[in-house]
XYZ file of C-alpha atoms in Angstrom:
500
model
C 0.032 0.122 -0.234
C 1.244 3.299 -1.294
C 1.901 5.744 2.006
C 2.964 9.452 1.611
C 5.892 9.331 3.904
C 7.684 7.298 1.363
C 8.400 8.322 -2.131
C 6.345 6.899 -4.520
C 8.511 4.547 -7.088
C 5.942 3.868 -10.029
C 6.425 0.749 -11.566
C 8.536 -0.221 -14.486
C 7.399 0.752 -18.322
C 8.125 -2.164 -20.553
C 6.832 -1.818 -24.299
C 4.058 -4.819 -24.423
C 3.092 -5.457 -27.918
C -0.201 -6.672 -29.673
C -0.661 -10.150 -28.749
C -2.187 -10.997 -32.618
C 0.086 -10.906 -35.725
C -1.272 -7.393 -37.370
C -2.003 -4.582 -35.186
C -4.749 -2.068 -36.103
C -3.141 1.283 -37.021
C -4.941 4.316 -38.756
C -2.584 4.724 -41.512
C -0.521 1.616 -43.497
C 3.221 1.791 -45.092
C 3.095 0.492 -48.780
C 6.035 -0.114 -51.068
C 5.740 0.180 -54.848
C 8.829 -1.999 -57.023
C 10.900 1.055 -57.490
C 11.907 0.992 -53.741
C 15.815 0.367 -53.583
C 16.068 -1.097 -50.105
C 18.400 2.216 -49.959
C 17.541 2.123 -45.750
C 17.547 6.416 -45.540
C 13.647 5.734 -44.014
C 14.579 3.597 -40.977
C 17.164 6.505 -40.067
C 13.903 8.977 -40.923
C 11.532 7.091 -38.855
C 12.528 7.109 -34.712
C 8.929 5.294 -33.980
C 10.424 1.860 -35.591
C 7.931 1.809 -38.619
C 10.526 0.424 -40.815
C 13.216 -1.933 -40.763
C 15.568 -3.898 -43.085
C 14.474 -7.714 -43.847
C 17.954 -9.702 -45.532
C 17.901 -6.994 -48.922
C 14.579 -5.105 -48.071
C 12.601 -3.261 -46.354
C 9.819 -4.088 -44.997
C 7.428 -1.997 -42.329
C 6.271 -4.749 -40.058
C 5.199 -1.400 -36.935
C 3.117 0.301 -39.863
C 0.285 0.933 -36.819
C 2.333 3.238 -35.908
C 3.178 5.432 -38.663
C 1.220 9.257 -38.100
C -0.076 9.709 -41.126
C 1.004 11.888 -44.465
C 1.666 14.934 -41.778
C 4.310 13.286 -39.922
C 7.510 15.200 -39.461
C 9.474 12.562 -39.878
C 7.867 12.188 -43.034
C 9.997 9.020 -44.259
C 8.054 9.314 -47.936
C 9.793 12.422 -48.651
C 13.692 11.327 -47.849
C 12.864 8.279 -50.360
C 15.159 8.742 -52.857
C 13.424 6.993 -54.859
C 9.967 8.258 -53.844
C 9.082 4.646 -53.234
C 6.766 5.074 -49.934
C 3.176 5.536 -50.052
C 1.003 6.334 -46.391
C -2.430 5.237 -46.979
C -5.657 5.404 -44.227
C -5.916 1.727 -43.458
C -9.584 0.873 -44.914
C -9.517 -1.239 -40.958
C -9.620 2.092 -38.841
C -13.108 3.305 -39.456
C -15.093 0.374 -38.698
C -14.070 -0.168 -35.284
C -15.262 1.661 -32.418
C -18.190 3.779 -31.628
C -18.808 7.722 -31.108
C -17.998 7.182 -27.092
C -14.732 5.080 -28.512
C -13.686 6.392 -31.545
C -10.889 4.619 -33.608
C -8.846 7.422 -32.814
C -9.392 6.848 -29.359
C -9.583 3.352 -29.176
C -5.739 3.199 -31.267
C -4.373 5.760 -29.027
C -5.412 4.199 -25.670
C -3.263 0.808 -28.012
C -0.729 2.762 -28.081
C -0.440 4.188 -24.515
C -1.145 0.710 -23.414
C 1.956 -0.677 -25.648
C 4.149 2.204 -24.729
C 3.380 4.427 -22.138
C 3.353 7.529 -23.388
C 0.983 10.007 -24.894
C 0.548 9.536 -29.044
C 2.533 12.355 -30.132
C 0.451 13.318 -32.954
C -2.111 11.431 -35.493
C -4.679 10.691 -32.936
C -7.230 11.953 -31.283
C -6.418 11.071 -28.085
C -8.412 13.210 -25.758
C -11.830 13.629 -27.015
C -14.316 11.026 -28.820
C -17.107 11.837 -31.140
C -20.889 11.783 -28.823
C -21.042 15.798 -29.110
C -22.069 16.345 -25.523
C -20.663 14.790 -22.060
C -17.097 15.364 -21.924
C -16.511 15.881 -25.409
C -18.319 19.241 -25.302
C -15.920 20.139 -22.402
C -12.570 22.084 -22.604
C -10.011 22.578 -19.810
C -8.947 25.967 -20.021
C -5.323 27.175 -18.414
C -4.658 30.514 -16.989
C -2.907 33.147 -18.832
C -0.489 33.081 -16.415
C 0.273 30.827 -13.848
C 3.093 29.644 -10.755
C 6.065 27.469 -12.317
C 5.357 24.031 -11.709
C 7.927 21.307 -12.251
C 5.655 18.373 -14.277
C 7.059 15.609 -12.541
C 6.860 17.036 -8.813
C 2.734 17.683 -9.076
C 1.361 14.904 -6.269
C -1.509 12.766 -7.674
C -2.023 11.034 -4.449
C -5.711 11.843 -2.855
C -6.772 10.170 0.419
C -9.714 7.269 0.694
C -10.319 7.761 4.230
C -10.808 11.367 5.752
C -13.648 10.454 8.682
C -10.565 10.355 11.045
C -12.434 6.989 13.009
C -9.531 5.182 13.447
C -9.724 3.175 10.493
C -6.442 3.044 8.596
C -5.077 5.957 6.553
C -5.437 4.575 3.123
C -4.091 6.393 0.127
C -3.037 5.941 -3.309
C -0.406 7.229 -5.671
C -2.991 7.936 -8.725
C -6.337 9.300 -8.747
C -8.104 6.165 -10.057
C -8.478 2.859 -9.188
C -10.494 -0.122 -11.204
C -14.085 -0.776 -11.284
C -16.203 -3.567 -10.588
C -15.778 -6.588 -12.882
C -17.172 -10.097 -11.781
C -15.551 -13.008 -12.401
C -17.768 -14.814 -15.137
C -18.646 -11.408 -16.871
C -14.886 -10.622 -17.798
C -12.273 -13.991 -18.009
C -10.264 -14.744 -14.583
C -6.919 -13.316 -16.760
C -8.574 -9.941 -16.818
C -9.018 -10.214 -13.375
C -5.892 -11.194 -12.721
C -4.286 -8.569 -15.310
C -6.382 -5.997 -13.442
C -5.391 -7.112 -10.022
C -1.404 -7.365 -11.007
C -1.798 -3.856 -12.412
C -3.479 -2.384 -9.340
C -0.968 -3.903 -6.802
C 1.887 -2.649 -8.864
C 0.541 0.881 -9.002
C -0.389 0.853 -5.206
C -4.378 1.333 -6.021
C -7.128 -1.422 -5.942
C -9.177 -3.217 -8.463
C -12.921 -4.177 -7.717
C -14.169 -7.886 -7.843
C -17.668 -6.880 -8.925
C -20.114 -8.872 -7.899
C -19.229 -12.507 -8.913
C -17.302 -13.941 -5.740
C -14.038 -14.183 -4.854
C -11.893 -16.291 -7.110
C -8.785 -18.200 -5.083
C -6.196 -16.942 -8.210
C -6.864 -13.007 -6.609
C -5.767 -13.870 -2.766
C -2.361 -12.976 -3.425
C -3.593 -9.364 -3.743
C -5.588 -8.907 -0.910
C -4.499 -5.590 -0.039
C -5.236 -4.636 -3.269
C -9.007 -5.454 -4.136
C -12.103 -4.156 -3.227
C -14.538 -6.597 -2.640
C -17.750 -5.939 -4.340
C -21.731 -6.968 -1.748
C -24.484 -6.825 -4.418
C -28.172 -7.367 -4.244
C -27.892 -11.300 -5.363
C -25.079 -11.797 -2.186
C -23.009 -13.607 -5.499
C -20.039 -15.179 -3.769
C -20.075 -13.373 -0.552
C -18.216 -14.997 2.158
C -17.314 -13.476 5.993
C -13.741 -15.092 5.235
C -13.357 -12.456 1.986
C -14.781 -9.743 3.297
C -12.096 -9.797 5.781
C -9.236 -10.237 3.785
C -9.457 -7.013 2.160
C -8.780 -3.207 2.540
C -11.731 -1.966 0.664
C -15.566 -3.433 0.690
C -17.829 -1.873 -1.371
C -21.705 -2.147 -1.700
C -23.105 -1.998 -5.066
C -26.828 -0.378 -4.538
C -27.236 0.852 -8.382
C -25.182 1.144 -11.050
C -24.978 3.718 -14.223
C -25.251 0.823 -16.978
C -28.324 -0.320 -15.741
C -30.665 1.123 -12.744
C -33.220 -0.420 -11.225
C -32.556 -3.176 -13.103
C -29.681 -5.111 -10.794
C -26.899 -7.125 -12.190
C -27.337 -9.915 -14.917
C -25.627 -12.650 -16.160
C -26.694 -14.649 -19.091
C -26.882 -18.418 -18.588
C -24.191 -18.739 -21.357
C -21.416 -17.389 -19.072
C -22.199 -19.384 -16.394
C -20.038 -22.619 -16.632
C -19.502 -24.846 -13.689
C -16.073 -22.251 -12.453
C -18.401 -19.526 -12.656
C -21.406 -21.696 -10.820
C -19.772 -22.784 -8.121
C -18.181 -19.591 -7.190
C -21.491 -17.906 -7.399
C -23.515 -21.271 -5.845
C -25.404 -21.322 -8.799
C -26.725 -23.722 -11.365
C -24.299 -24.209 -14.764
C -25.807 -23.034 -17.716
C -28.990 -21.036 -15.564
C -29.073 -16.786 -15.737
C -28.143 -15.250 -12.540
C -30.201 -11.447 -12.264
C -29.399 -9.849 -9.365
C -32.832 -7.679 -7.862
C -33.715 -4.178 -7.478
C -32.571 -3.182 -4.620
C -31.507 -4.406 -1.634
C -34.152 -5.633 -0.070
C -33.015 -5.089 3.580
C -32.242 -1.443 3.076
C -35.243 1.074 2.872
C -33.920 3.655 4.673
C -30.531 5.634 5.806
C -30.797 3.008 9.016
C -30.888 0.142 6.886
C -28.657 1.688 4.850
C -25.856 2.026 8.699
C -26.958 -1.019 9.418
C -25.086 -2.744 6.207
C -22.213 -0.440 6.755
C -21.783 -1.571 11.050
C -22.035 -5.212 9.373
C -18.872 -4.798 7.474
C -17.073 -2.610 9.546
C -17.968 -5.151 12.828
C -16.660 -8.343 10.265
C -13.491 -6.684 9.309
C -12.567 -3.737 11.881
C -9.568 -2.201 9.027
C -11.856 -2.134 5.814
C -13.181 1.452 4.583
C -16.796 1.033 3.358
C -17.321 2.083 -0.388
C -21.186 2.843 -1.245
C -21.558 2.151 -5.760
C -24.709 4.353 -6.346
C -26.144 5.537 -9.429
C -27.056 9.141 -9.942
C -30.376 9.734 -9.614
C -32.285 12.928 -9.216
C -31.916 12.757 -5.668
C -28.387 11.502 -5.451
C -27.163 14.560 -3.418
C -29.193 12.970 -0.569
C -27.822 9.364 -1.216
C -24.455 11.176 -0.491
C -25.185 12.731 2.578
C -27.273 9.757 3.860
C -24.223 7.740 2.460
C -22.263 9.682 5.080
C -24.063 9.918 8.460
C -24.901 5.705 7.571
C -20.617 5.553 8.158
C -19.531 5.626 4.674
C -15.487 6.506 4.027
C -16.386 6.552 0.070
C -19.121 7.237 -2.502
C -19.187 5.952 -5.599
C -20.986 7.704 -8.396
C -21.779 6.099 -11.309
C -22.872 7.671 -14.424
C -25.415 6.943 -17.172
C -22.016 6.380 -19.734
C -20.555 3.261 -17.993
C -21.464 -0.168 -18.327
C -19.538 -2.569 -21.370
C -21.387 -4.624 -24.095
C -24.125 -6.738 -22.003
C -25.528 -3.718 -20.366
C -28.791 -2.329 -22.156
C -28.531 0.729 -24.093
C -32.301 1.222 -23.193
C -31.257 1.546 -19.545
C -27.516 2.734 -19.726
C -29.070 5.668 -22.682
C -32.128 6.934 -20.740
C -32.302 6.319 -16.928
C -29.465 7.896 -15.194
C -28.063 11.440 -14.642
C -25.183 11.938 -16.786
C -22.025 11.765 -14.270
C -20.860 15.390 -15.244
C -24.075 16.562 -14.156
C -24.158 14.719 -11.054
C -20.584 15.638 -9.608
C -21.334 19.035 -8.950
C -24.436 18.415 -7.819
C -22.984 16.059 -4.721
C -19.794 17.997 -4.314
C -21.860 21.648 -3.761
C -24.303 19.833 -1.627
C -21.428 18.598 0.497
C -19.721 21.630 0.658
C -23.373 23.003 2.112
C -23.579 20.892 4.637
C -20.397 21.375 6.013
C -19.179 17.711 5.005
C -16.901 17.783 1.748
C -13.921 17.447 3.380
C -15.025 14.215 5.069
C -16.004 11.924 1.975
C -14.298 10.614 -1.139
C -16.273 11.254 -3.666
C -15.186 9.307 -6.167
C -16.453 9.413 -9.547
C -17.394 6.069 -12.611
C -19.257 5.803 -15.984
C -17.819 6.881 -19.202
C -14.144 8.225 -17.926
C -12.193 7.204 -20.905
C -9.189 9.244 -20.829
C -6.239 11.333 -18.801
C -8.820 14.531 -20.013
C -12.195 12.791 -18.688
C -10.507 12.584 -15.209
C -8.918 15.780 -15.230
C -12.945 17.305 -16.303
C -14.932 15.387 -13.255
C -12.146 16.242 -10.466
C -12.585 19.509 -11.881
C -16.182 19.305 -11.734
C -15.906 18.481 -8.130
C -14.487 14.438 -7.821
C -11.647 13.284 -5.496
C -10.979 10.683 -8.160
C -12.247 7.942 -10.887
C -13.288 4.615 -11.238
C -12.075 2.974 -14.463
C -13.394 -0.370 -16.452
C -13.542 -0.128 -20.018
C -10.131 1.718 -20.193
C -9.072 -1.076 -18.627
C -9.903 -3.360 -21.315
C -9.552 -1.223 -23.774
C -6.198 -1.342 -22.670
C -6.199 -5.129 -23.336
C -7.383 -4.815 -26.769
C -11.440 -4.811 -26.544
C -12.411 -3.481 -30.026
C -16.257 -2.309 -28.523
C -17.777 -5.071 -30.350
C -20.743 -5.113 -27.792
C -20.899 -8.776 -27.547
C -19.706 -8.824 -24.176
C -23.374 -10.971 -22.785
C -22.333 -14.119 -24.969
C -19.967 -16.568 -23.716
C -18.135 -16.655 -26.754
C -18.665 -13.339 -28.328
C -15.748 -11.728 -26.979
C -13.257 -12.660 -30.057
C -10.237 -10.793 -27.869
C -10.898 -13.199 -24.931
C -11.627 -10.141 -22.420
C -15.625 -10.619 -21.586
C -15.351 -13.972 -21.825
C -15.603 -17.525 -19.622
C -14.901 -19.936 -22.628
C -11.577 -21.670 -21.866
C -10.290 -21.173 -25.304
C -11.128 -17.851 -25.300
C -9.695 -17.115 -22.197
C -6.271 -18.907 -22.885
C -5.573 -16.134 -25.678
C -4.819 -13.670 -23.502
C -1.380 -14.292 -20.910
C -2.042 -12.392 -17.237
C 1.377 -10.826 -17.354
C 0.871 -9.255 -20.524
C -2.665 -7.864 -19.338
C -0.967 -6.462 -16.314
C 1.907 -4.873 -18.666
C -0.769 -3.324 -20.659
C -2.829 -1.669 -17.762
C 0.620 -0.588 -15.774
C 1.759 1.029 -18.813
C -1.836 3.198 -19.405
C -1.884 4.793 -16.626
C 1.702 5.344 -16.380
C 1.026 7.901 -19.481
C -2.527 8.761 -18.014
C -0.388 9.963 -14.445
C 2.307 11.360 -17.221
C -0.074 13.932 -18.542
C -2.268 14.922 -16.068
C 0.969 15.715 -14.432
C 1.784 17.993 -17.471
C -2.211 19.592 -16.693
C -1.715 20.186 -13.453
C 1.914 21.866 -14.140
C 0.138 24.203 -16.615
C -2.826 25.309 -14.984
C -0.180 25.993 -11.473
C -1.286 23.026 -9.439
C 1.090 20.947 -7.702
C -1.409 18.590 -6.616
C -4.510 16.835 -8.250
C -6.257 17.575 -4.589
C -6.247 21.342 -4.991
C -8.197 20.701 -8.490
C -11.771 19.524 -6.440
C -14.724 21.722 -7.543
C -12.396 24.716 -9.516
C -15.027 24.912 -12.553
C -12.980 28.019 -13.399
C -10.757 25.743 -15.420
C -13.572 24.318 -18.379
C -15.604 25.583 -20.598
C -18.960 24.424 -22.014
C -19.095 24.229 -25.515
C -22.941 25.273 -25.393
C -22.596 28.093 -23.355
C -19.483 30.234 -25.375
C -20.632 32.743 -26.762
C -17.367 33.982 -28.163
C -14.094 32.179 -28.532
C -11.991 31.473 -25.855
C -9.066 34.057 -24.923
C -7.124 31.296 -22.997
C -5.449 28.174 -23.836
C -7.744 25.553 -24.576
C -7.030 21.641 -24.712
């Protein structure tokens, strides 16, 4: 566990290329018969796109190519003018409005290299025309000089001063609930290993506590949801954080669901269910109809595990501010708001697009209400539901959150294609959201872990750059600072400021 008493040493970045033969890229490099293998293109390109193969020059890494606007311009240095750069025809078939082809490939790049893309890919926003994509980060004209590498990105998770451990994480990010059954054990373990390397946490979801994740106990959040699948006193006692999932933004009012195709013998054993039978969590907890009932839940965990922090995950109804205050008075350490943009391809569109409030509306409502109640400094406010990039993270913290939870970003780091077949046992061609034993073996655990480690290295570097440019020495100074944001719909004139 990270401690602010000691300097944090980030985990090591190791280049971790795609596990498939042909990587997706925005551009492809073609050579005409005029190529005489002079090798000048190899010297010109610093991205490793081109290399010598015997007497020929080939481009095995052309997925890294920055395209016709590349300042290195290998196509211009070629004396024979034999290099042609073309857009990859597969590029426009990828993703969706939330996760555009550019966002997918830029996340792949960060997961491979631990660096932000130089150019050629839009890595900051998607193509929804709303939400985070309408918000801009505004930098002051003048600010004090801050060295990016010295910016503090740590946050506290326990602010109650209740005698329980003072838990800090070195980055304002931890992994959201993805349960055994909804994703493969390889995906779970990759996330847990990455969380341990970063000194942060990852959540089990509501699918129980597989034996394989027990070596990472100090970095696991175990979840208690309405179905109580896999909930055991022994696993509650193992962890540093227990999360109650009262609702989630992707399907509020519905509870979780796992279709029978994914309920294998191992999943059924963990959830104490029947092989091949669909599993549906009820909504709501039928033991909780008041703040007093809610407090009994939290007291149960605090009695069972005297060192654990308690997180409460809720969706974003119109009275979410009252829910947050009630959770504080019930004794929760973390209030986790899950907005409507989250969820995997298994979440029904009718629910996630029409029920919960978008997270960028919910967070400032809750933040302002907690401030008005005089308890904002006692609550750790965590946001999830559509946080795809370090820019999204900066925006939601400026709106009032302390940190974020990621889910889909982790899956994209593992090369998720956003094909929306997560509900099917064999639907995930990448071996991530599957329980099929053949598909699970497509992904090595160490590979998955390193990709997520690299992704958050790139995120942290970008967060530090942005905060330093704002003149802030800590991410904690950004909370609720809406003056660093502008909204496209409310700008009547061009901003007279530096904007990203």
